[in-house]
PDB file of C-alpha atoms in Angstrom:
ATOM      1  CA  MET A 291       0.000   0.000   0.000  1.00 44.00           C
ATOM      2  CA  LYS A 292       1.159   3.518  -0.813  1.00 49.00           C
ATOM      3  CA  LEU A 293      -0.361   6.733   0.397  1.00 51.00           C
ATOM      4  CA  THR A 294      -0.773  10.112  -1.255  1.00 47.00           C
ATOM      5  CA  VAL A 295      -1.720  13.036   0.962  1.00 47.00           C
ATOM      6  CA  GLU A 296      -2.939  16.340  -0.386  1.00 43.00           C
ATOM      7  CA  THR A 297      -5.085  18.682   1.704  1.00 37.00           C
ATOM      8  CA  GLY A 298      -7.569  16.172   2.997  1.00 38.00           C
ATOM      9  CA  ARG A 299      -7.527  13.649   0.110  1.00 33.00           C
ATOM     10  CA  ARG A 300      -5.784  10.285   0.264  1.00 34.00           C
ATOM     11  CA  SER A 301      -5.215   7.499  -2.299  1.00 33.00           C
ATOM     12  CA  PHE A 302      -4.125   3.922  -1.593  1.00 35.00           C
ATOM     13  CA  TRP A 303      -2.849   0.960  -3.529  1.00 33.00           C
ATOM     14  CA  ASP A 304      -1.230  -2.291  -2.447  1.00 35.00           C
ATOM     15  CA  MET A 305       2.567  -2.055  -2.743  1.00 41.00           C
ATOM     16  CA  ALA A 306       3.987  -2.964   0.659  1.00 52.00           C
ATOM     17  CA  GLN A 307       7.502  -3.394  -0.734  1.00 61.00           C
ATOM     18  CA  GLY A 308       7.562   0.355  -1.458  1.00 76.00           C
ATOM     19  CA  SER A 309       7.097   3.361   0.769  1.00 86.00           C
ATOM     20  CA  LEU A 310       3.889   4.303   2.536  1.00 86.00           C
ATOM     21  CA  PHE A 311       3.834   7.863   1.224  1.00 84.00           C
ATOM     22  CA  SER A 312       4.138   8.458  -2.502  1.00 80.00           C
ATOM     23  CA  TRP A 313       3.571  12.214  -2.183  1.00 81.00           C
ATOM     24  CA  VAL A 314       2.521  14.810   0.356  1.00 86.00           C
ATOM     25  CA  ASN A 315       1.464  18.343  -0.488  1.00 88.00           C
ATOM     26  CA  GLU A 316       4.211  20.151   1.374  1.00 88.00           C
ATOM     27  CA  ASN A 317       2.194  23.356   1.505  1.00 93.00           C
ATOM     28  CA  ILE A 318       0.860  21.963   4.770  1.00 94.00           C
ATOM     29  CA  PHE A 319       4.251  22.635   6.346  1.00 95.00           C
ATOM     30  CA  GLN A 320       3.671  26.334   5.817  1.00 95.00           C
ATOM     31  CA  ARG A 321       0.825  26.162   8.317  1.00 97.00           C
ATOM     32  CA  ARG A 322       2.156  27.550  11.562  1.00 97.00           C
ATOM     33  CA  THR A 323       1.072  24.698  13.825  1.00 98.00           C
ATOM     34  CA  PHE A 324       2.589  22.166  11.413  1.00 98.00           C
ATOM     35  CA  SER A 325       5.887  24.039  11.064  1.00 98.00           C
ATOM     36  CA  ARG A 326       6.217  24.572  14.814  1.00 98.00           C
ATOM     37  CA  PHE A 327       5.397  20.908  15.415  1.00 98.00           C
ATOM     38  CA  CYS A 328       8.074  19.767  12.961  1.00 98.00           C
ATOM     39  CA  SER A 329      10.687  22.003  14.594  1.00 98.00           C
ATOM     40  CA  LEU A 330      10.311  19.878  17.747  1.00 98.00           C
ATOM     41  CA  LEU A 331      10.953  16.511  16.128  1.00 98.00           C
ATOM     42  CA  ASP A 332      14.759  16.726  16.099  1.00 97.00           C
ATOM     43  CA  ASN A 333      15.066  17.732  19.757  1.00 97.00           C
ATOM     44  CA  TYR A 334      15.313  14.206  21.173  1.00 96.00           C
ATOM     45  CA  ASN A 335      17.720  11.310  21.508  1.00 93.00           C
ATOM     46  CA  PRO A 336      15.704   8.236  20.492  1.00 92.00           C
ATOM     47  CA  ASP A 337      17.468   5.884  22.929  1.00 91.00           C
ATOM     48  CA  GLU A 338      14.957   5.320  25.722  1.00 88.00           C
ATOM     49  CA  GLY A 339      17.542   5.228  28.495  1.00 82.00           C
ATOM     50  CA  CYS A 340      19.441   8.332  27.391  1.00 89.00           C
ATOM     51  CA  LYS A 341      18.991  11.396  29.605  1.00 92.00           C
ATOM     52  CA  GLU A 342      17.651  14.321  27.582  1.00 93.00           C
ATOM     53  CA  VAL A 343      19.302  17.748  27.658  1.00 93.00           C
ATOM     54  CA  VAL A 344      16.902  20.559  26.749  1.00 95.00           C
ATOM     55  CA  SER A 345      18.488  23.740  25.424  1.00 97.00           C
ATOM     56  CA  SER A 346      17.021  27.226  25.813  1.00 97.00           C
ATOM     57  CA  GLU A 347      16.276  27.210  22.076  1.00 98.00           C
ATOM     58  CA  GLU A 348      14.333  23.959  22.431  1.00 98.00           C
ATOM     59  CA  ARG A 349      12.352  25.367  25.355  1.00 97.00           C
ATOM     60  CA  GLN A 350      11.444  28.331  23.182  1.00 98.00           C
ATOM     61  CA  GLU A 351      10.308  25.953  20.434  1.00 98.00           C
ATOM     62  CA  GLN A 352       8.088  24.177  22.955  1.00 98.00           C
ATOM     63  CA  ALA A 353       6.578  27.462  24.146  1.00 97.00           C
ATOM     64  CA  SER A 354       6.015  28.650  20.570  1.00 98.00           C
ATOM     65  CA  PHE A 355       4.240  25.425  19.656  1.00 98.00           C
ATOM     66  CA  ILE A 356       1.905  25.557  22.669  1.00 98.00           C
ATOM     67  CA  GLU A 357       1.228  29.242  22.043  1.00 97.00           C
ATOM     68  CA  GLU A 358       0.419  28.554  18.393  1.00 98.00           C
ATOM     69  CA  ILE A 359      -1.907  25.613  18.939  1.00 98.00           C
ATOM     70  CA  SER A 360      -3.670  27.522  21.723  1.00 97.00           C
ATOM     71  CA  ARG A 361      -5.036  29.825  19.008  1.00 97.00           C
ATOM     72  CA  THR A 362      -6.732  26.949  17.164  1.00 98.00           C
ATOM     73  CA  ALA A 363     -10.320  25.739  17.447  1.00 98.00           C
ATOM     74  CA  PRO A 364      -9.532  22.232  18.834  1.00 98.00           C
ATOM     75  CA  VAL A 365      -7.392  23.559  21.677  1.00 98.00           C
ATOM     76  CA  LYS A 366      -9.790  26.432  22.436  1.00 96.00           C
ATOM     77  CA  TYR A 367     -12.542  23.834  22.709  1.00 97.00           C
ATOM     78  CA  LEU A 368     -10.326  21.698  24.946  1.00 97.00           C
ATOM     79  CA  HIS A 369      -9.720  24.645  27.278  1.00 97.00           C
ATOM     80  CA  LYS A 370     -13.404  25.567  27.368  1.00 96.00           C
ATOM     81  CA  TYR A 371     -14.372  21.996  28.227  1.00 96.00           C
ATOM     82  CA  LEU A 372     -11.690  21.496  30.868  1.00 96.00           C
ATOM     83  CA  SER A 373     -12.566  24.870  32.357  1.00 95.00           C
ATOM     84  CA  SER A 374     -16.209  23.802  32.661  1.00 95.00           C
ATOM     85  CA  LYS A 375     -14.963  20.819  34.675  1.00 94.00           C
ATOM     86  CA  GLY A 376     -12.881  22.990  36.979  1.00 93.00           C
ATOM     87  CA  ILE A 377      -9.528  22.128  35.370  1.00 93.00           C
ATOM     88  CA  SER A 378      -7.232  25.069  34.568  1.00 83.00           C
ATOM     89  CA  GLU A 379      -9.789  27.858  34.236  1.00 77.00           C
ATOM     90  CA  ASN A 380      -7.190  30.591  33.590  1.00 86.00           C
ATOM     91  CA  TYR A 381      -5.885  30.506  30.004  1.00 86.00           C
ATOM     92  CA  GLN A 382      -2.314  31.382  30.965  1.00 85.00           C
ATOM     93  CA  ASN A 383      -2.326  28.555  33.484  1.00 92.00           C
ATOM     94  CA  PHE A 384      -3.800  26.305  30.813  1.00 96.00           C
ATOM     95  CA  GLU A 385      -0.835  26.926  28.502  1.00 96.00           C
ATOM     96  CA  SER A 386       1.574  26.200  31.361  1.00 95.00           C
ATOM     97  CA  MET A 387      -0.341  23.015  32.144  1.00 96.00           C
ATOM     98  CA  MET A 388      -0.133  21.898  28.506  1.00 97.00           C
ATOM     99  CA  THR A 389       3.596  22.619  28.340  1.00 97.00           C
ATOM    100  CA  SER A 390       4.196  20.634  31.525  1.00 97.00           C
ATOM    101  CA  LEU A 391       1.984  17.726  30.459  1.00 98.00           C
ATOM    102  CA  TRP A 392       3.622  17.244  27.086  1.00 98.00           C
ATOM    103  CA  PHE A 393       7.219  18.387  27.560  1.00 98.00           C
ATOM    104  CA  ASP A 394       8.253  17.834  31.176  1.00 97.00           C
ATOM    105  CA  LEU A 395      10.852  15.073  31.320  1.00 96.00           C
ATOM    106  CA  TYR A 396      10.350  11.908  33.342  1.00 95.00           C
ATOM    107  CA  GLY A 397      12.025   8.526  33.742  1.00 91.00           C
ATOM    108  CA  ARG A 398      11.571   5.686  31.282  1.00 88.00           C
ATOM    109  CA  GLY A 399      13.818   2.681  30.804  1.00 73.00           C
ATOM    110  CA  GLY A 400      15.416   3.140  34.225  1.00 73.00           C
ATOM    111  CA  THR A 401      16.853   6.609  33.595  1.00 80.00           C
ATOM    112  CA  SER A 402      15.375   9.816  35.013  1.00 88.00           C
ATOM    113  CA  GLY A 403      14.801  12.708  32.626  1.00 91.00           C
ATOM    114  CA  SER A 404      15.011  10.425  29.599  1.00 89.00           C
ATOM    115  CA  SER A 405      11.535  10.780  28.113  1.00 94.00           C
ATOM    116  CA  SER A 406       8.463  12.969  27.738  1.00 97.00           C
ATOM    117  CA  ALA A 407       4.917  12.502  26.498  1.00 98.00           C
ATOM    118  CA  PHE A 408       5.689  14.413  23.319  1.00 98.00           C
ATOM    119  CA  GLU A 409       8.821  12.409  22.546  1.00 97.00           C
ATOM    120  CA  HIS A 410       7.157   9.052  23.098  1.00 97.00           C
ATOM    121  CA  VAL A 411       3.845   9.669  21.330  1.00 98.00           C
ATOM    122  CA  PHE A 412       4.929  11.804  18.384  1.00 98.00           C
ATOM    123  CA  VAL A 413       8.656  11.203  17.847  1.00 97.00           C
ATOM    124  CA  GLY A 414       9.258   7.626  18.988  1.00 97.00           C
ATOM    125  CA  GLU A 415      11.838   5.904  21.166  1.00 96.00           C
ATOM    126  CA  ILE A 416      14.063   2.825  21.027  1.00 95.00           C
ATOM    127  CA  LYS A 417      13.720   0.362  23.886  1.00 89.00           C
ATOM    128  CA  GLN A 418      17.157  -0.890  24.931  1.00 77.00           C
ATOM    129  CA  CYS A 419      16.139  -3.642  27.381  1.00 72.00           C
ATOM    130  CA  GLY A 420      16.589  -7.059  25.765  1.00 72.00           C
ATOM    131  CA  GLU A 421      15.945  -7.008  22.016  1.00 82.00           C
ATOM    132  CA  GLU A 422      15.709  -3.488  20.644  1.00 90.00           C
ATOM    133  CA  GLU A 423      12.276  -2.346  19.507  1.00 94.00           C
ATOM    134  CA  VAL A 424      10.539   0.885  18.587  1.00 96.00           C
ATOM    135  CA  SER A 425       8.219   2.297  21.234  1.00 95.00           C
ATOM    136  CA  GLY A 426       5.652   5.036  20.656  1.00 96.00           C
ATOM    137  CA  PHE A 427       5.957   6.773  17.248  1.00 97.00           C
ATOM    138  CA  HIS A 428       2.269   7.268  16.424  1.00 97.00           C
ATOM    139  CA  ASN A 429       2.376  10.387  14.259  1.00 97.00           C
ATOM    140  CA  TRP A 430       1.921  10.481  10.481  1.00 95.00           C
ATOM    141  CA  LEU A 431       4.017  13.629   9.971  1.00 96.00           C
ATOM    142  CA  GLN A 432       6.993  12.094  11.770  1.00 97.00           C
ATOM    143  CA  PHE A 433       6.524   8.947   9.679  1.00 96.00           C
ATOM    144  CA  TYR A 434       6.456  10.913   6.419  1.00 95.00           C
ATOM    145  CA  LEU A 435       9.539  12.975   7.283  1.00 96.00           C
ATOM    146  CA  GLU A 436      11.564   9.998   8.502  1.00 96.00           C
ATOM    147  CA  GLU A 437      10.531   7.919   5.482  1.00 95.00           C
ATOM    148  CA  ASP A 438      11.574  10.769   3.190  1.00 93.00           C
ATOM    149  CA  LYS A 439      15.014  10.742   4.863  1.00 95.00           C
ATOM    150  CA  GLY A 440      15.344   6.979   4.363  1.00 94.00           C
ATOM    151  CA  ARG A 441      15.161   6.167   8.063  1.00 95.00           C
ATOM    152  CA  VAL A 442      11.805   4.361   7.926  1.00 95.00           C
ATOM    153  CA  ASP A 443      11.231   1.104   6.032  1.00 93.00           C
ATOM    154  CA  TYR A 444       7.499   0.547   5.593  1.00 92.00           C
ATOM    155  CA  HIS A 445       6.479  -3.142   5.789  1.00 90.00           C
ATOM    156  CA  GLY A 446       2.758  -2.884   5.093  1.00 87.00           C
ATOM    157  CA  TYR A 447      -0.635  -2.373   6.639  1.00 82.00           C
ATOM    158  CA  ILE A 448      -2.674  -4.703   8.814  1.00 74.00           C
ATOM    159  CA  PHE A 449      -6.272  -5.388   7.792  1.00 54.00           C
ATOM    160  CA  PRO A 450      -8.809  -3.858  10.177  1.00 53.00           C
ATOM    161  CA  ARG A 451     -10.538  -6.918  11.603  1.00 50.00           C
ATOM    162  CA  ARG A 452     -13.846  -5.118  11.951  1.00 50.00           C
ATOM    163  CA  ARG A 453     -14.093  -4.089   8.301  1.00 50.00           C
ATOM    164  CA  GLY A 454     -11.946  -6.745   6.650  1.00 50.00           C
ATOM    165  CA  GLN A 455     -11.281  -4.570   3.630  1.00 56.00           C
ATOM    166  CA  ILE A 456      -8.432  -2.724   1.940  1.00 58.00           C
ATOM    167  CA  PRO A 457      -8.141   0.943   2.998  1.00 54.00           C
ATOM    168  CA  ASP A 458      -9.713   3.274   0.454  1.00 50.00           C
ATOM    169  CA  SER A 459      -9.498   6.974  -0.405  1.00 48.00           C
ATOM    170  CA  ASP A 460     -11.345   7.982   2.772  1.00 59.00           C
ATOM    171  CA  THR A 461      -9.217   5.986   5.214  1.00 67.00           C
ATOM    172  CA  GLN A 462      -7.609   8.038   7.983  1.00 82.00           C
ATOM    173  CA  LEU A 463      -6.960   5.388  10.639  1.00 87.00           C
ATOM    174  CA  LEU A 464      -4.141   2.989   9.789  1.00 87.00           C
ATOM    175  CA  THR A 465      -2.428   0.103  11.540  1.00 89.00           C
ATOM    176  CA  ILE A 466       0.983  -0.545  10.017  1.00 89.00           C
ATOM    177  CA  GLN A 467       4.330  -2.274  10.556  1.00 92.00           C
ATOM    178  CA  PHE A 468       7.691  -0.666   9.869  1.00 94.00           C
ATOM    179  CA  GLU A 469      11.350  -0.433  10.812  1.00 95.00           C
ATOM    180  CA  TRP A 470      12.900   2.781  12.106  1.00 96.00           C
ATOM    181  CA  ASN A 471      16.667   2.940  11.707  1.00 94.00           C
ATOM    182  CA  GLY A 472      16.612  -0.829  11.219  1.00 93.00           C
ATOM    183  CA  ILE A 473      14.592  -1.527  14.385  1.00 95.00           C
ATOM    184  CA  LEU A 474      11.131  -3.073  14.172  1.00 94.00           C
ATOM    185  CA  LYS A 475       7.812  -1.579  15.202  1.00 94.00           C
ATOM    186  CA  SER A 476       5.614  -4.637  14.814  1.00 91.00           C
ATOM    187  CA  VAL A 477       2.262  -2.869  15.234  1.00 90.00           C
ATOM    188  CA  SER A 478       1.658   0.871  15.132  1.00 91.00           C
ATOM    189  CA  SER A 479      -1.592   2.726  14.687  1.00 91.00           C
ATOM    190  CA  THR A 480      -1.906   6.330  13.598  1.00 92.00           C
ATOM    191  CA  LEU A 481      -4.368   8.942  12.420  1.00 93.00           C
ATOM    192  CA  VAL A 482      -3.409  10.144   8.934  1.00 91.00           C
ATOM    193  CA  GLY A 483      -3.900  13.704   7.694  1.00 91.00           C
ATOM    194  CA  VAL A 484      -4.948  15.195  11.029  1.00 94.00           C
ATOM    195  CA  SER A 485      -3.379  18.345  12.470  1.00 97.00           C
ATOM    196  CA  PRO A 486      -1.001  18.415  15.448  1.00 98.00           C
ATOM    197  CA  GLU A 487      -3.467  20.523  17.414  1.00 98.00           C
ATOM    198  CA  PHE A 488      -6.228  17.954  16.880  1.00 98.00           C
ATOM    199  CA  GLU A 489      -4.121  15.093  18.239  1.00 98.00           C
ATOM    200  CA  ILE A 490      -2.805  17.116  21.170  1.00 98.00           C
ATOM    201  CA  ALA A 491      -6.332  18.194  22.105  1.00 98.00           C
ATOM    202  CA  LEU A 492      -7.750  14.682  21.729  1.00 98.00           C
ATOM    203  CA  TYR A 493      -5.096  12.955  23.829  1.00 98.00           C
ATOM    204  CA  THR A 494      -5.114  15.691  26.465  1.00 98.00           C
ATOM    205  CA  LEU A 495      -8.890  15.404  26.812  1.00 98.00           C
ATOM    206  CA  CYS A 496      -8.653  11.634  27.238  1.00 98.00           C
ATOM    207  CA  PHE A 497      -5.912  12.037  29.844  1.00 98.00           C
ATOM    208  CA  TYR A 498      -7.856  14.455  32.027  1.00 97.00           C
ATOM    209  CA  MET A 499     -11.401  13.199  31.517  1.00 97.00           C
ATOM    210  CA  GLY A 500     -11.056   9.537  30.530  1.00 96.00           C
ATOM    211  CA  GLY A 501      -9.320   6.327  31.476  1.00 96.00           C
ATOM    212  CA  GLU A 502      -6.872   3.985  29.804  1.00 97.00           C
ATOM    213  CA  ASP A 503      -9.566   2.977  27.287  1.00 97.00           C
ATOM    214  CA  ASN A 504     -11.624   5.745  25.694  1.00 97.00           C
ATOM    215  CA  HIS A 505     -14.167   4.485  23.181  1.00 97.00           C
ATOM    216  CA  ILE A 506     -15.226   7.287  20.872  1.00 94.00           C
ATOM    217  CA  GLN A 507     -16.460   7.902  17.337  1.00 92.00           C
ATOM    218  CA  LEU A 508     -14.132   9.788  14.980  1.00 89.00           C
ATOM    219  CA  GLY A 509     -16.071  10.366  11.777  1.00 83.00           C
ATOM    220  CA  PRO A 510     -16.798   6.862  10.406  1.00 80.00           C
ATOM    221  CA  TYR A 511     -14.412   5.170  12.856  1.00 83.00           C
ATOM    222  CA  PRO A 512     -15.260   3.590  16.190  1.00 89.00           C
ATOM    223  CA  VAL A 513     -11.916   4.167  17.923  1.00 93.00           C
ATOM    224  CA  ASN A 514     -10.416   3.301  21.272  1.00 96.00           C
ATOM    225  CA  ILE A 515      -7.993   6.022  22.308  1.00 97.00           C
ATOM    226  CA  LYS A 516      -5.514   4.270  24.572  1.00 97.00           C
ATOM    227  CA  CYS A 517      -4.120   6.643  27.175  1.00 98.00           C
ATOM    228  CA  CYS A 518      -1.495   5.126  29.460  1.00 97.00           C
ATOM    229  CA  ARG A 519      -0.342   7.044  32.525  1.00 95.00           C
ATOM    230  CA  LEU A 520       3.043   7.331  34.172  1.00 92.00           C
ATOM    231  CA  GLY A 521       2.088   8.958  37.445  1.00 90.00           C
ATOM    232  CA  ASP A 522       0.654  12.361  36.607  1.00 93.00           C
ATOM    233  CA  LYS A 523       2.047  12.304  33.042  1.00 95.00           C
ATOM    234  CA  ILE A 524       1.048  10.779  29.725  1.00 97.00           C
ATOM    235  CA  GLY A 525       3.064   7.589  29.245  1.00 96.00           C
ATOM    236  CA  SER A 526       1.557   6.890  25.833  1.00 97.00           C
ATOM    237  CA  ALA A 527      -1.501   7.780  23.762  1.00 98.00           C
ATOM    238  CA  PHE A 528      -2.608   6.329  20.438  1.00 97.00           C
ATOM    239  CA  PRO A 529      -5.709   5.237  18.499  1.00 96.00           C
ATOM    240  CA  VAL A 530      -6.817   1.621  18.091  1.00 92.00           C
ATOM    241  CA  ALA A 531      -9.588   0.609  15.671  1.00 84.00           C
ATOM    242  CA  ASP A 532     -12.513  -0.787  17.663  1.00 79.00           C
ATOM    243  CA  CYS A 533     -13.610  -4.191  16.358  1.00 65.00           C
TER     244      CYS A 533
END
């Protein structure tokens, strides 16, 4: 299967030996939330046990991203809803809360300060315990950019058990297998074509108002948004097609 992404239109055909993306309309990277999101992707060491060092420039990139997405409809809705539930009523406090939730470092793989919610969910990490494997990495933009650089080897898609059919031009929820820098991710699910602000808002809402399993309807898709906690932080968040 290959994937073409324009501005909301996708095309598929079965060619698992090739790449997932045949073409993406790169005008999307001129959108401010997209460009600020992409500027964050190279800020992390992928080794799960490696302590992260965050520069002042990287902190500014984090602040700029949160500030930018806070102007968008999905995140404004998120704030309005959380405020109605008594969570972070002040907007300035809300932005600080979002920055802390997504970018504060915590321990993973036995090393303190080695991971964050943003790194795990959107960038991806390499587990070093036992056999190496990819952990996290649930974002389509990161996949496209890494595939374009030759770092991702797409293996193919997994049939949705509920539908039992090949993805078509309207498909936006994919379950795939791939290698990243030669290391396998045996099963990974992702929402394709969505904006960074949509995913951030969705996962944040599930973290504060839901549980580990959050069964929702996204357009035509019954989806379980898995939201795993590490204390008071997001350990992982990703979509799973409900069967």
